[in-house]
Amino acid sequence: MEVAPHLKESLNKNFFDFLLTFKQIHGDTVQNHLVVQGVELSSYLPLYSPAMDWIFQCISYRAPEILLTEMMERCKKLGNNALLLNSVMSAFRAEFIATRSVDFIGMIKECNEAGFPKHLLFRSLGLNLALADPPEGDRLQILNEAWKVITKLKNPQDYINCADVWSEYTCRHFTKREVNTVLADVIKHMTPDRAFEDSYPQLQSIIKKVIAHFHDFSVLFSVEKFLPFLDMFQKESVRVEVCKCIMDVFIKHQHEPTKDPVILNALLHVCKTMHDSVNALTLEDEKRMLAHLINGFIKMVSFGRDFEQQLSFYVEARSMFCNLEPVLVQLIHSVNRLAMETRRVMKGNHSRKTAAFVRACAAYCFITIPSLVGIFTRLNLYLHSGQVALANQCLSQADAFFKAAISLVPEVPKMINIDGKMRPSESFLLEFLCNFFSTLLIVPDHPEHGVLFLVRELLNVIQDYTWEDNSDDKIRIYTYVLHLLSAMSQETYLYHVDKVDSNDSLYGGDSKFLAENNKLCETVMAQILEHLKALAKDEALKRQSSLGLSFFNSILAHGDLRNNRLNQLSVHLWHLAQRHGSADTRTMVKTLEYIKKRSKQPDMAHLTELALRLPLQTRT
């Protein structure tokens, strides 16, 4: 049709000549030859289909609808030959076939089944009706006529091939009642002798069509035969694929949270099937996919203001999905969110009942986190859960989370696996500790454990941790600790948690507290200076210069430079940063300009004298 459209007329003529001689197939001569060759007519006739389909496709290409009417008339004259009728339905546009569906059904009924069974004709008609809609008034009649023939088929393969095609038509045009009838009929035909084991692709196809048309899962799971239909998928790999399809549609089309018990019970069963398929040989990508689908379900479950029921659901989910770490992580986040939602509803003023509830949420998280494998996952969840406990005034629970995080730091390995590649862990540990310090500012001291107990514990862990030989991360962390201790020495802290008294309220600028804070500062600064000396011995001059300037900037930003010792130290660090010509001159110039500009602000006159003591050295 693309390269030789002028041949269409001769093709038409040759085809009509062929139709005149086609009846010879049923004559004695051909029949006798078939008997001699031992070939059944049902095997011989389909050999004509490829040629006839091709010729019909050429003839019907951009042909008007009237040509279909002409072809139907010719089929009737030939005694409604099934092979010819099948090629007509395969070649012409689906819209033309759908409009005449009732006529085609009448012709199919009249066909001689010898050699070409009627169920193949109904299958071809069904394929057209999956693409185009018949007149509305004819739809039920068409389904009834087709299903009368399909349901009588004895061969399971013939039956399921037709049922698969017509299930699309049923789902498109009818309600759950008719779909339930179709599913029941399929179960009835495919269960004897476990015929379903040879037809998983067709059964999968039927399920996909059903869930593609029923996005309201409360309706879908009220179809009585839907779950029994799922039970026919007894091969695990196929069963899991079907469950994945169901969950994928649920996540895409379920826009509102649900607490419908029918949906929850059914989808818990589906998710449990997916989860239980995980074993030691399951690929990481597959685990991620299954976890994503299960998490999508968990996020869509909401019992509204019935928070206790919500927590009970999370407890049940934890027991069911314990082998997928991302699901456990999602559950911990969900429980923390539930605690914060409780706080929001109570506007921060917990009653005895809600206080007990948020403590139960904290207990859930505290019990679940140790079962996780990823060490930074555990560290971050301890920190996050501790912050949630603190926000809900659960001070002892918050302390427990923070202590657990501190005790876990020594277990951080030197290398961690990220997306299949081994990478150094120190940068991740550094990031975690920075976040941790920000939280420790507002955590009040436990009355039985002394001043700055958690900070001291963390410093001991950092001191004992085995850092990389050529790494300065330990000193960077100590610098961040100085920032924390500086913030803790203020009369009023930079930020607070509502209804939680931080150390600024507890101690009220008490001189003993400030003295303890200063002692810690001196200890940390001694560690930093010792490291700077060690770098000079190792001739790591660039690192020494960079760290020296960084320490100088920390003192400038967080220290009181009216203190003579601190002032003197800052001058030494300035000189150290420039020694051996290792400093970045541009950075030094900008730093000095900043000091001079700041010295003009109120109460900053002492910086003028400091600026005079900070010379800029040239590289020469």
Coordinates of C-alpha atoms in Angstrom, one line a residue:
M1 CA 0.0 0.0 0.0
E2 CA 3.0 2.3 0.6
V3 CA 5.1 1.5 -2.5
A4 CA 2.7 0.0 -5.0
P5 CA -0.8 1.4 -4.4
H6 CA -1.8 0.8 -8.1
L7 CA -1.7 -3.0 -7.5
K8 CA -4.7 -2.7 -5.2
E9 CA -7.3 -3.2 -8.1
S10 CA -5.6 -6.3 -9.5
L11 CA -5.4 -7.7 -5.9
N12 CA -9.1 -7.2 -5.5
K13 CA -9.8 -9.1 -8.7
N14 CA -7.5 -11.9 -7.9
F15 CA -9.0 -12.2 -4.4
F16 CA -12.5 -12.4 -5.7
D17 CA -11.3 -15.1 -8.2
F18 CA -9.9 -16.9 -5.2
L19 CA -13.2 -16.7 -3.3
L20 CA -14.9 -18.4 -6.3
T21 CA -12.5 -21.4 -6.1
F22 CA -12.3 -21.4 -2.3
K23 CA -15.3 -23.8 -2.0
Q24 CA -13.2 -26.5 -3.6
I25 CA -11.4 -27.0 -0.3
H26 CA -14.6 -28.7 1.0
G27 CA -14.8 -30.8 -2.3
D28 CA -14.1 -34.6 -2.4
T29 CA -10.7 -34.2 -4.2
V30 CA -9.1 -32.1 -1.5
Q31 CA -10.8 -34.0 1.3
N32 CA -9.5 -37.3 -0.1
H33 CA -5.9 -35.8 -0.3
L34 CA -6.1 -34.7 3.3
V35 CA -7.2 -38.2 4.4
V36 CA -4.2 -39.8 2.5
Q37 CA -1.8 -37.3 4.0
G38 CA -3.3 -37.9 7.5
V39 CA -4.0 -34.2 7.9
E40 CA -7.1 -32.9 9.9
L41 CA -9.1 -30.2 8.3
S42 CA -8.7 -28.1 11.5
S43 CA -4.9 -28.2 11.0
Y44 CA -5.1 -27.6 7.2
L45 CA -7.5 -24.6 7.1
P46 CA -5.5 -22.2 9.3
L47 CA -2.6 -22.5 6.8
Y48 CA -4.6 -20.1 4.6
S49 CA -4.9 -17.5 7.4
P50 CA -1.6 -15.6 7.0
A51 CA -2.2 -15.1 3.2
M52 CA -5.8 -14.2 3.6
D53 CA -5.1 -11.8 6.5
W54 CA -2.4 -10.1 4.4
I55 CA -4.7 -9.8 1.4
F56 CA -7.5 -8.4 3.5
Q57 CA -5.3 -5.9 5.2
C58 CA -4.2 -4.6 1.7
I59 CA -7.8 -4.4 0.5
S60 CA -9.2 -2.8 3.7
Y61 CA -6.4 -0.2 3.9
R62 CA -8.2 3.2 4.1
A63 CA -11.2 1.5 2.6
P64 CA -14.7 3.0 3.1
E65 CA -17.1 1.2 5.5
I66 CA -19.3 0.1 2.5
L67 CA -16.5 -2.4 1.5
L68 CA -17.0 -4.2 4.8
T69 CA -20.7 -4.5 4.1
E70 CA -19.8 -6.0 0.7
M71 CA -17.4 -8.5 2.3
M72 CA -20.0 -9.6 4.8
E73 CA -22.5 -10.3 2.0
R74 CA -19.9 -12.4 0.2
C75 CA -19.2 -14.4 3.4
K76 CA -23.0 -15.1 3.6
K77 CA -23.1 -16.3 0.0
L78 CA -20.2 -18.7 0.7
G79 CA -22.2 -20.1 3.6
N80 CA -20.6 -17.9 6.3
N81 CA -17.2 -19.5 5.9
A82 CA -15.5 -19.2 9.3
L83 CA -11.9 -18.8 7.9
L84 CA -13.0 -15.9 5.7
L85 CA -15.1 -14.3 8.4
N86 CA -12.1 -14.4 10.8
S87 CA -9.9 -12.7 8.3
V88 CA -12.5 -10.0 7.7
M89 CA -12.6 -9.3 11.5
S90 CA -8.9 -9.2 11.7
A91 CA -8.4 -6.8 8.8
F92 CA -11.1 -4.1 9.0
R93 CA -11.1 -1.2 11.4
A94 CA -12.3 -2.1 14.9
E95 CA -14.9 0.7 14.8
F96 CA -16.5 -0.8 11.7
I97 CA -16.6 -4.3 13.3
A98 CA -17.9 -3.0 16.7
T99 CA -20.8 -1.1 15.0
R100 CA -21.9 -4.4 13.4
S101 CA -21.2 -6.7 16.4
V102 CA -24.7 -8.2 16.5
D103 CA -24.6 -9.0 12.7
F104 CA -21.3 -10.7 13.2
I105 CA -22.6 -12.7 16.1
G106 CA -25.5 -13.9 13.9
M107 CA -23.0 -14.9 11.1
I108 CA -20.7 -16.7 13.6
K109 CA -23.7 -18.7 14.8
E110 CA -24.5 -19.8 11.3
C111 CA -20.8 -20.8 10.5
N112 CA -19.9 -24.4 9.9
E113 CA -17.5 -25.3 12.7
A114 CA -15.7 -28.0 10.6
G115 CA -12.1 -27.0 10.5
F116 CA -12.3 -23.6 12.2
P117 CA -14.0 -23.5 15.6
K118 CA -16.4 -20.7 16.6
H119 CA -14.5 -19.8 19.7
L120 CA -11.7 -18.4 17.5
L121 CA -14.2 -16.2 15.8
F122 CA -15.6 -14.9 19.1
R123 CA -12.0 -14.2 20.2
S124 CA -11.4 -12.2 17.0
L125 CA -14.6 -10.3 17.7
G126 CA -13.6 -9.7 21.3
L127 CA -10.2 -8.2 20.2
N128 CA -12.1 -5.7 18.1
L129 CA -14.5 -4.8 21.0
A130 CA -11.5 -4.2 23.2
L131 CA -10.5 -1.4 20.9
A132 CA -13.9 0.1 20.0
D133 CA -17.3 0.2 21.7
P134 CA -20.5 -1.3 20.2
P135 CA -23.9 0.5 20.3
E136 CA -24.9 0.8 24.0
G137 CA -28.2 -1.0 23.5
D138 CA -26.4 -4.1 22.1
R139 CA -23.8 -4.5 24.8
L140 CA -25.5 -6.9 27.2
Q141 CA -26.8 -9.0 24.3
I142 CA -23.3 -9.3 22.8
L143 CA -21.8 -10.4 26.1
N144 CA -24.5 -13.0 26.7
E145 CA -24.2 -14.5 23.2
A146 CA -20.4 -14.6 23.4
W147 CA -20.3 -16.1 26.9
K148 CA -22.8 -18.8 26.0
V149 CA -20.2 -20.1 23.6
I150 CA -17.1 -19.5 25.7
T151 CA -18.5 -21.1 28.9
K152 CA -19.2 -24.4 27.0
L153 CA -15.6 -24.8 25.9
K154 CA -14.1 -28.0 27.3
N155 CA -10.4 -27.4 26.5
P156 CA -9.0 -25.1 29.2
Q157 CA -6.5 -23.4 26.8
D158 CA -9.3 -22.6 24.3
Y159 CA -11.5 -21.4 27.1
I160 CA -8.9 -19.1 28.8
N161 CA -7.7 -17.6 25.5
C162 CA -11.3 -16.4 24.9
A163 CA -12.1 -15.5 28.5
D164 CA -9.0 -13.3 28.6
V165 CA -10.1 -11.3 25.6
W166 CA -13.7 -10.9 26.7
S167 CA -12.8 -9.9 30.3
E168 CA -11.6 -6.5 28.9
Y169 CA -15.1 -6.0 27.3
T170 CA -16.8 -7.0 30.5
C171 CA -14.7 -4.6 32.7
R172 CA -15.2 -1.7 30.3
H173 CA -18.9 -1.8 30.0
F174 CA -20.4 -3.5 33.1
T175 CA -20.5 -3.5 36.8
K176 CA -18.8 -5.5 39.5
R177 CA -21.7 -8.0 39.3
E178 CA -20.9 -9.1 35.7
V179 CA -17.1 -9.0 36.4
N180 CA -17.7 -11.3 39.5
T181 CA -19.7 -13.7 37.2
V182 CA -16.8 -13.8 34.7
L183 CA -14.2 -14.4 37.5
A184 CA -16.4 -17.2 39.0
D185 CA -16.7 -18.8 35.6
V186 CA -12.9 -18.7 35.1
I187 CA -12.3 -20.2 38.5
K188 CA -14.8 -23.0 37.7
H189 CA -13.1 -23.9 34.4
M190 CA -9.4 -23.5 35.4
T191 CA -9.4 -25.2 38.9
P192 CA -10.1 -28.8 37.8
D193 CA -6.8 -30.7 37.3
R194 CA -4.9 -27.5 38.2
A195 CA -5.4 -26.2 34.6
F196 CA -4.5 -22.8 35.9
E197 CA -0.8 -23.8 36.1
D198 CA -0.5 -23.8 32.3
S199 CA -2.3 -20.4 31.9
Y200 CA -0.6 -17.9 34.2
P201 CA 0.0 -15.3 31.5
Q202 CA -3.7 -15.2 30.6
L203 CA -4.8 -15.2 34.2
Q204 CA -2.4 -12.3 34.9
S205 CA -3.8 -10.5 31.9
I206 CA -7.3 -10.8 33.3
I207 CA -6.3 -9.5 36.7
K208 CA -4.5 -6.5 35.1
K209 CA -7.6 -5.6 33.1
V210 CA -9.8 -5.8 36.2
I211 CA -7.6 -3.6 38.3
A212 CA -7.1 -1.2 35.4
H213 CA -10.9 -0.5 35.3
F214 CA -11.7 -0.7 39.1
H215 CA -9.7 2.1 40.8
D216 CA -12.0 2.2 43.8
F217 CA -10.5 -0.5 45.9
S218 CA -13.5 -0.7 48.2
V219 CA -15.5 -1.8 45.2
L220 CA -12.7 -4.1 43.8
F221 CA -12.4 -6.0 47.1
S222 CA -16.1 -6.3 47.4
V223 CA -16.1 -8.4 44.2
E224 CA -16.7 -11.8 45.9
K225 CA -14.5 -13.9 43.6
F226 CA -11.5 -11.5 43.3
L227 CA -9.5 -12.9 46.2
P228 CA -10.3 -16.6 45.3
F229 CA -9.2 -15.7 41.8
L230 CA -5.8 -14.5 43.3
D231 CA -5.5 -17.8 45.0
M232 CA -5.1 -19.6 41.7
F233 CA -1.6 -17.9 41.3
Q234 CA 0.2 -20.6 43.3
K235 CA 3.6 -20.2 41.6
E236 CA 5.4 -17.7 43.9
S237 CA 7.1 -15.6 41.3
V238 CA 3.9 -15.1 39.4
R239 CA 1.9 -14.5 42.5
V240 CA 4.4 -11.7 43.6
E241 CA 4.2 -10.1 40.1
V242 CA 0.4 -9.9 40.4
C243 CA 0.6 -8.5 43.9
K244 CA 3.1 -5.8 42.6
C245 CA 0.6 -4.9 39.9
I246 CA -2.2 -4.5 42.4
M247 CA -0.1 -2.3 44.8
D248 CA 1.2 -0.2 41.9
V249 CA -2.4 0.6 40.8
F250 CA -3.4 1.3 44.5
I251 CA -0.5 3.8 45.0
K252 CA -1.3 5.6 41.7
H253 CA -5.0 5.9 42.1
Q254 CA -5.7 5.9 45.9
H255 CA -5.6 9.7 46.5
E256 CA -7.4 9.7 49.9
P257 CA -6.2 7.9 53.1
T258 CA -8.3 4.9 54.0
K259 CA -9.3 2.9 57.0
D260 CA -11.7 0.6 55.2
P261 CA -11.3 -2.8 56.9
V262 CA -12.0 -4.6 53.6
I263 CA -9.2 -2.7 51.8
L264 CA -6.8 -3.0 54.8
N265 CA -7.2 -6.8 55.2
A266 CA -6.9 -7.5 51.5
L267 CA -3.9 -5.3 51.0
L268 CA -2.1 -6.5 54.1
H269 CA -2.5 -10.0 52.6
V270 CA -1.1 -8.8 49.3
C271 CA 1.8 -6.9 50.9
K272 CA 2.6 -9.9 53.2
T273 CA 2.8 -12.1 50.0
M274 CA 5.3 -9.7 48.5
H275 CA 7.3 -9.4 51.8
D276 CA 7.5 -13.2 52.3
S277 CA 9.0 -13.7 48.9
V278 CA 12.2 -12.0 50.0
N279 CA 15.1 -14.3 50.7
A280 CA 18.9 -14.3 50.7
L281 CA 19.0 -14.4 46.9
T282 CA 16.6 -11.5 46.3
L283 CA 18.3 -8.7 44.4
E284 CA 18.6 -5.3 46.2
D285 CA 16.7 -3.6 43.4
E286 CA 13.8 -6.0 43.9
K287 CA 13.9 -5.4 47.7
R288 CA 13.7 -1.6 47.0
M289 CA 10.8 -2.0 44.7
L290 CA 8.8 -4.2 47.1
A291 CA 9.6 -1.8 50.0
H292 CA 8.5 1.1 47.9
L293 CA 5.1 -0.5 47.2
I294 CA 4.6 -1.6 50.9
N295 CA 5.5 1.9 52.1
G296 CA 3.1 3.4 49.6
F297 CA 0.3 1.3 51.3
I298 CA 1.4 2.2 54.8
K299 CA 1.4 6.0 54.0
M300 CA -2.2 5.7 52.8
V301 CA -3.6 4.1 56.0
S302 CA -5.2 6.6 58.3
F303 CA -7.6 6.1 61.2
G304 CA -8.2 9.9 61.6
R305 CA -8.2 11.0 65.3
D306 CA -8.1 7.3 66.5
F307 CA -4.4 7.5 67.2
E308 CA -4.3 4.4 69.3
Q309 CA -5.8 2.3 66.4
Q310 CA -3.2 3.9 64.1
L311 CA -0.4 2.8 66.4
S312 CA -1.9 -0.7 66.6
F313 CA -1.8 -0.9 62.8
Y314 CA 1.9 0.1 62.9
V315 CA 2.6 -2.6 65.5
E316 CA 0.9 -5.2 63.3
A317 CA 2.8 -3.9 60.2
R318 CA 6.1 -4.2 62.0
S319 CA 5.6 -7.8 62.8
M320 CA 4.5 -8.6 59.2
F321 CA 7.3 -6.7 57.3
C322 CA 10.3 -7.2 59.5
N323 CA 12.6 -8.4 56.7
L324 CA 12.5 -5.2 54.7
E325 CA 14.6 -2.4 56.3
P326 CA 13.1 0.5 54.3
V327 CA 9.6 -0.5 55.6
L328 CA 10.8 -0.5 59.2
V329 CA 12.3 2.9 58.6
Q330 CA 9.0 4.2 57.2
L331 CA 7.2 2.8 60.2
I332 CA 9.5 4.6 62.6
H333 CA 9.0 7.8 60.8
S334 CA 5.2 7.2 60.7
V335 CA 5.1 6.6 64.5
N336 CA 7.2 9.8 65.1
R337 CA 4.8 11.7 62.9
L338 CA 1.9 10.3 64.9
A339 CA 3.5 11.5 68.1
M340 CA 3.9 15.0 66.6
E341 CA 0.3 15.0 65.4
T342 CA -0.8 14.1 68.9
R343 CA 1.2 17.1 70.2
R344 CA -0.4 19.4 67.6
V345 CA -3.9 18.3 68.5
M346 CA -3.2 18.9 72.2
K347 CA -1.4 22.2 71.4
G348 CA 1.6 20.9 73.4
N349 CA -0.4 20.5 76.6
H350 CA -0.5 16.7 77.0
S351 CA -3.1 15.1 79.2
R352 CA -2.2 12.0 81.3
K353 CA -3.6 9.8 78.4
T354 CA -1.8 11.5 75.6
A355 CA 1.5 11.7 77.6
A356 CA 1.3 8.0 78.0
F357 CA 0.5 7.6 74.3
V358 CA 3.5 9.6 73.1
R359 CA 5.7 7.6 75.5
A360 CA 4.4 4.4 73.8
C361 CA 5.3 5.9 70.4
A362 CA 8.8 6.5 71.7
A363 CA 9.0 3.0 73.0
Y364 CA 8.0 1.6 69.6
C365 CA 10.8 3.5 67.9
F366 CA 13.4 2.6 70.6
I367 CA 12.6 -1.1 70.2
T368 CA 12.5 -1.1 66.4
I369 CA 15.7 0.9 65.6
P370 CA 18.2 -1.7 66.9
S371 CA 16.8 -4.2 64.3
L372 CA 18.1 -2.1 61.4
V373 CA 21.3 -2.9 59.7
G374 CA 22.5 0.5 58.3
I375 CA 24.5 2.2 61.0
F376 CA 23.8 5.8 59.8
T377 CA 20.2 4.9 59.4
R378 CA 20.2 3.9 63.1
L379 CA 22.1 7.0 64.2
N380 CA 19.9 9.4 62.4
L381 CA 16.7 7.7 63.6
Y382 CA 17.9 7.8 67.2
L383 CA 18.6 11.5 66.8
H384 CA 15.2 12.2 65.1
S385 CA 13.2 10.1 67.6
G386 CA 15.0 11.8 70.4
Q387 CA 14.0 15.2 69.0
V388 CA 10.4 14.1 68.7
A389 CA 10.5 12.8 72.4
L390 CA 12.0 16.1 73.5
A391 CA 9.3 18.0 71.6
N392 CA 6.7 16.0 73.5
Q393 CA 8.3 16.6 76.9
C394 CA 9.4 13.0 77.3
L395 CA 12.8 13.9 78.7
S396 CA 13.9 10.5 80.0
Q397 CA 13.0 8.9 76.6
A398 CA 14.9 11.6 74.8
D399 CA 17.9 11.0 77.0
A400 CA 17.7 7.3 76.2
F401 CA 17.7 7.9 72.5
F402 CA 20.7 10.3 72.7
K403 CA 22.6 7.9 74.9
A404 CA 21.9 5.1 72.4
A405 CA 23.2 7.3 69.6
I406 CA 26.4 8.1 71.5
S407 CA 27.1 4.5 72.3
L408 CA 26.7 3.6 68.6
V409 CA 29.3 6.1 67.3
P410 CA 32.3 3.8 68.1
E411 CA 30.7 1.1 65.9
V412 CA 30.8 3.3 62.8
P413 CA 33.2 1.5 60.3
K414 CA 35.9 3.2 58.3
M415 CA 34.2 2.3 55.0
I416 CA 30.4 2.0 54.3
N417 CA 28.6 0.6 51.3
I418 CA 26.7 3.3 49.3
D419 CA 24.9 2.1 46.2
G420 CA 27.2 -0.9 45.9
K421 CA 30.4 1.1 46.3
M422 CA 32.6 1.3 49.4
R423 CA 33.2 4.9 50.5
P424 CA 34.9 6.5 53.6
S425 CA 32.4 7.1 56.4
E426 CA 34.1 10.1 58.1
S427 CA 32.2 12.8 56.1
F428 CA 28.9 11.1 57.0
L429 CA 29.9 10.9 60.7
L430 CA 30.9 14.6 60.6
E431 CA 27.5 15.6 59.3
F432 CA 25.7 13.5 61.8
L433 CA 27.7 14.9 64.8
C434 CA 27.0 18.5 63.6
N435 CA 23.3 17.8 63.7
F436 CA 23.6 16.1 67.0
F437 CA 25.5 19.1 68.5
S438 CA 22.6 21.4 67.3
T439 CA 20.2 19.3 69.3
L440 CA 22.3 19.0 72.4
L441 CA 22.2 22.8 72.9
I442 CA 18.5 22.5 74.0
V443 CA 18.7 19.2 75.9
P444 CA 18.4 19.9 79.6
D445 CA 20.9 18.2 82.0
H446 CA 19.6 15.1 83.9
P447 CA 19.5 16.0 87.6
E448 CA 21.4 12.8 88.6
H449 CA 24.2 12.8 85.9
G450 CA 25.9 16.2 86.5
V451 CA 26.7 19.2 84.3
L452 CA 26.7 18.6 80.5
F453 CA 26.6 14.9 80.9
L454 CA 25.7 14.1 77.3
V455 CA 28.3 16.4 75.9
R456 CA 31.0 14.9 78.0
E457 CA 29.9 11.3 77.0
L458 CA 30.1 12.3 73.3
L459 CA 33.5 14.0 73.7
N460 CA 34.8 10.7 75.3
V461 CA 33.5 8.7 72.3
I462 CA 35.1 11.2 69.8
Q463 CA 38.4 11.0 71.7
D464 CA 38.5 7.2 71.6
Y465 CA 37.3 6.8 68.0
T466 CA 40.1 5.7 65.6
W467 CA 40.3 8.3 62.9
E468 CA 42.0 8.1 59.6
D469 CA 45.8 8.8 59.8
N470 CA 45.8 11.8 57.4
S471 CA 42.4 13.1 58.5
D472 CA 41.6 16.4 60.2
D473 CA 37.9 15.5 60.8
K474 CA 38.5 15.0 64.5
I475 CA 39.7 18.6 64.9
R476 CA 36.9 19.9 62.8
I477 CA 34.5 18.1 65.2
Y478 CA 36.3 19.6 68.2
T479 CA 35.8 23.1 66.5
Y480 CA 32.1 22.4 66.3
V481 CA 32.1 21.4 69.9
L482 CA 33.6 24.8 70.8
H483 CA 30.7 26.4 68.9
L484 CA 28.2 24.4 70.9
L485 CA 29.9 25.2 74.2
S486 CA 30.0 28.9 73.3
A487 CA 26.2 28.8 72.6
M488 CA 25.7 27.0 75.9
S489 CA 27.5 29.9 77.8
Q490 CA 24.9 32.5 76.6
E491 CA 22.3 33.9 79.0
T492 CA 19.5 33.0 76.6
Y493 CA 20.0 30.2 74.0
L494 CA 19.4 30.8 70.3
Y495 CA 16.4 28.5 70.1
H496 CA 14.3 26.4 72.4
V497 CA 11.7 23.6 72.4
D498 CA 8.3 24.8 73.6
K499 CA 7.5 23.8 77.2
V500 CA 11.0 22.3 77.7
D501 CA 13.4 24.2 80.0
S502 CA 16.9 24.1 78.6
N503 CA 20.1 24.7 80.6
D504 CA 19.8 28.5 80.3
S505 CA 16.6 28.3 82.3
L506 CA 17.8 25.5 84.7
Y507 CA 21.1 27.2 85.6
G508 CA 20.3 30.8 84.9
G509 CA 23.9 31.8 84.2
D510 CA 25.1 30.0 87.3
S511 CA 28.9 30.6 87.9
K512 CA 29.6 26.9 88.6
F513 CA 27.9 25.9 85.3
L514 CA 29.9 28.5 83.4
A515 CA 33.1 27.3 85.1
E516 CA 32.4 23.7 84.0
N517 CA 31.7 24.9 80.5
N518 CA 35.0 26.9 80.4
K519 CA 37.0 23.8 81.6
L520 CA 35.5 21.8 78.8
C521 CA 36.4 24.5 76.3
E522 CA 40.0 24.6 77.5
T523 CA 40.3 20.8 77.2
V524 CA 38.9 20.8 73.7
M525 CA 41.2 23.8 72.7
A526 CA 44.2 21.9 74.1
Q527 CA 43.4 19.0 71.8
I528 CA 43.2 21.3 68.8
L529 CA 46.5 23.0 69.5
E530 CA 48.2 19.6 70.1
H531 CA 47.0 18.5 66.6
L532 CA 48.3 21.7 65.0
K533 CA 51.8 21.0 66.6
A534 CA 51.7 17.4 65.3
L535 CA 51.1 18.7 61.8
A536 CA 54.2 20.9 61.9
K537 CA 56.3 17.8 62.8
D538 CA 54.8 15.9 59.9
E539 CA 55.5 18.8 57.6
A540 CA 51.8 19.0 56.6
L541 CA 52.0 22.7 56.3
K542 CA 49.0 23.4 54.1
R543 CA 46.7 21.4 56.4
Q544 CA 48.2 23.3 59.4
S545 CA 47.6 26.6 57.7
S546 CA 44.0 25.8 56.8
L547 CA 43.1 24.4 60.2
G548 CA 44.8 27.3 61.9
L549 CA 42.8 29.9 60.0
S550 CA 39.6 27.8 60.6
F551 CA 40.3 27.8 64.4
F552 CA 41.0 31.6 64.2
N553 CA 37.6 32.2 62.5
S554 CA 35.9 30.1 65.2
I555 CA 37.4 32.2 68.0
L556 CA 36.5 35.4 66.1
A557 CA 32.9 34.3 65.6
H558 CA 32.2 32.6 69.0
G559 CA 34.8 33.8 71.5
D560 CA 35.1 36.9 73.7
L561 CA 38.3 38.5 72.4
R562 CA 38.4 40.9 75.3
N563 CA 39.8 37.9 77.2
N564 CA 43.6 38.4 77.0
R565 CA 44.5 34.8 76.7
L566 CA 42.0 34.2 73.9
N567 CA 43.2 37.4 72.2
Q568 CA 46.8 36.3 72.3
L569 CA 45.9 32.8 71.0
S570 CA 44.1 34.3 68.0
V571 CA 47.2 36.4 67.1
H572 CA 49.4 33.3 67.2
L573 CA 46.9 31.4 65.0
W574 CA 46.9 34.3 62.5
H575 CA 50.7 34.0 62.2
L576 CA 50.6 30.2 62.1
A577 CA 48.2 30.4 59.2
Q578 CA 50.6 32.5 57.2
R579 CA 53.8 30.7 58.1
H580 CA 55.8 29.1 55.2
G581 CA 53.6 31.0 52.7
S582 CA 50.9 28.4 52.8
A583 CA 47.9 30.7 53.4
D584 CA 45.4 31.8 50.8
T585 CA 46.3 35.6 50.7
R586 CA 42.9 36.6 49.3
T587 CA 41.1 34.9 52.2
M588 CA 43.4 36.5 54.7
V589 CA 42.8 40.0 53.2
K590 CA 39.0 39.5 53.3
T591 CA 39.2 38.2 56.9
L592 CA 41.1 41.3 58.0
E593 CA 38.7 43.6 56.2
Y594 CA 35.8 41.9 58.1
I595 CA 37.6 42.5 61.5
K596 CA 38.1 46.2 60.7
K597 CA 34.5 46.6 59.6
R598 CA 33.2 44.8 62.7
S599 CA 35.4 46.9 65.0
K600 CA 33.3 50.0 64.2
Q601 CA 30.2 48.4 65.7
P602 CA 29.1 49.2 69.3
D603 CA 31.0 47.3 72.0
M604 CA 33.5 46.0 69.4
A605 CA 36.3 48.6 69.8
H606 CA 38.7 46.0 71.1
L607 CA 38.8 44.5 67.6
T608 CA 40.6 47.7 66.4
E609 CA 43.6 46.8 68.5
L610 CA 43.4 43.2 67.4
A611 CA 43.5 44.2 63.7
L612 CA 46.7 46.2 64.3
R613 CA 48.3 43.0 65.6
L614 CA 47.4 41.0 62.5
P615 CA 49.9 41.7 59.8
L616 CA 49.6 40.4 56.2
Q617 CA 52.7 38.6 55.1
T618 CA 53.7 38.4 51.5
R619 CA 54.8 35.1 49.9
T620 CA 58.3 36.5 49.3

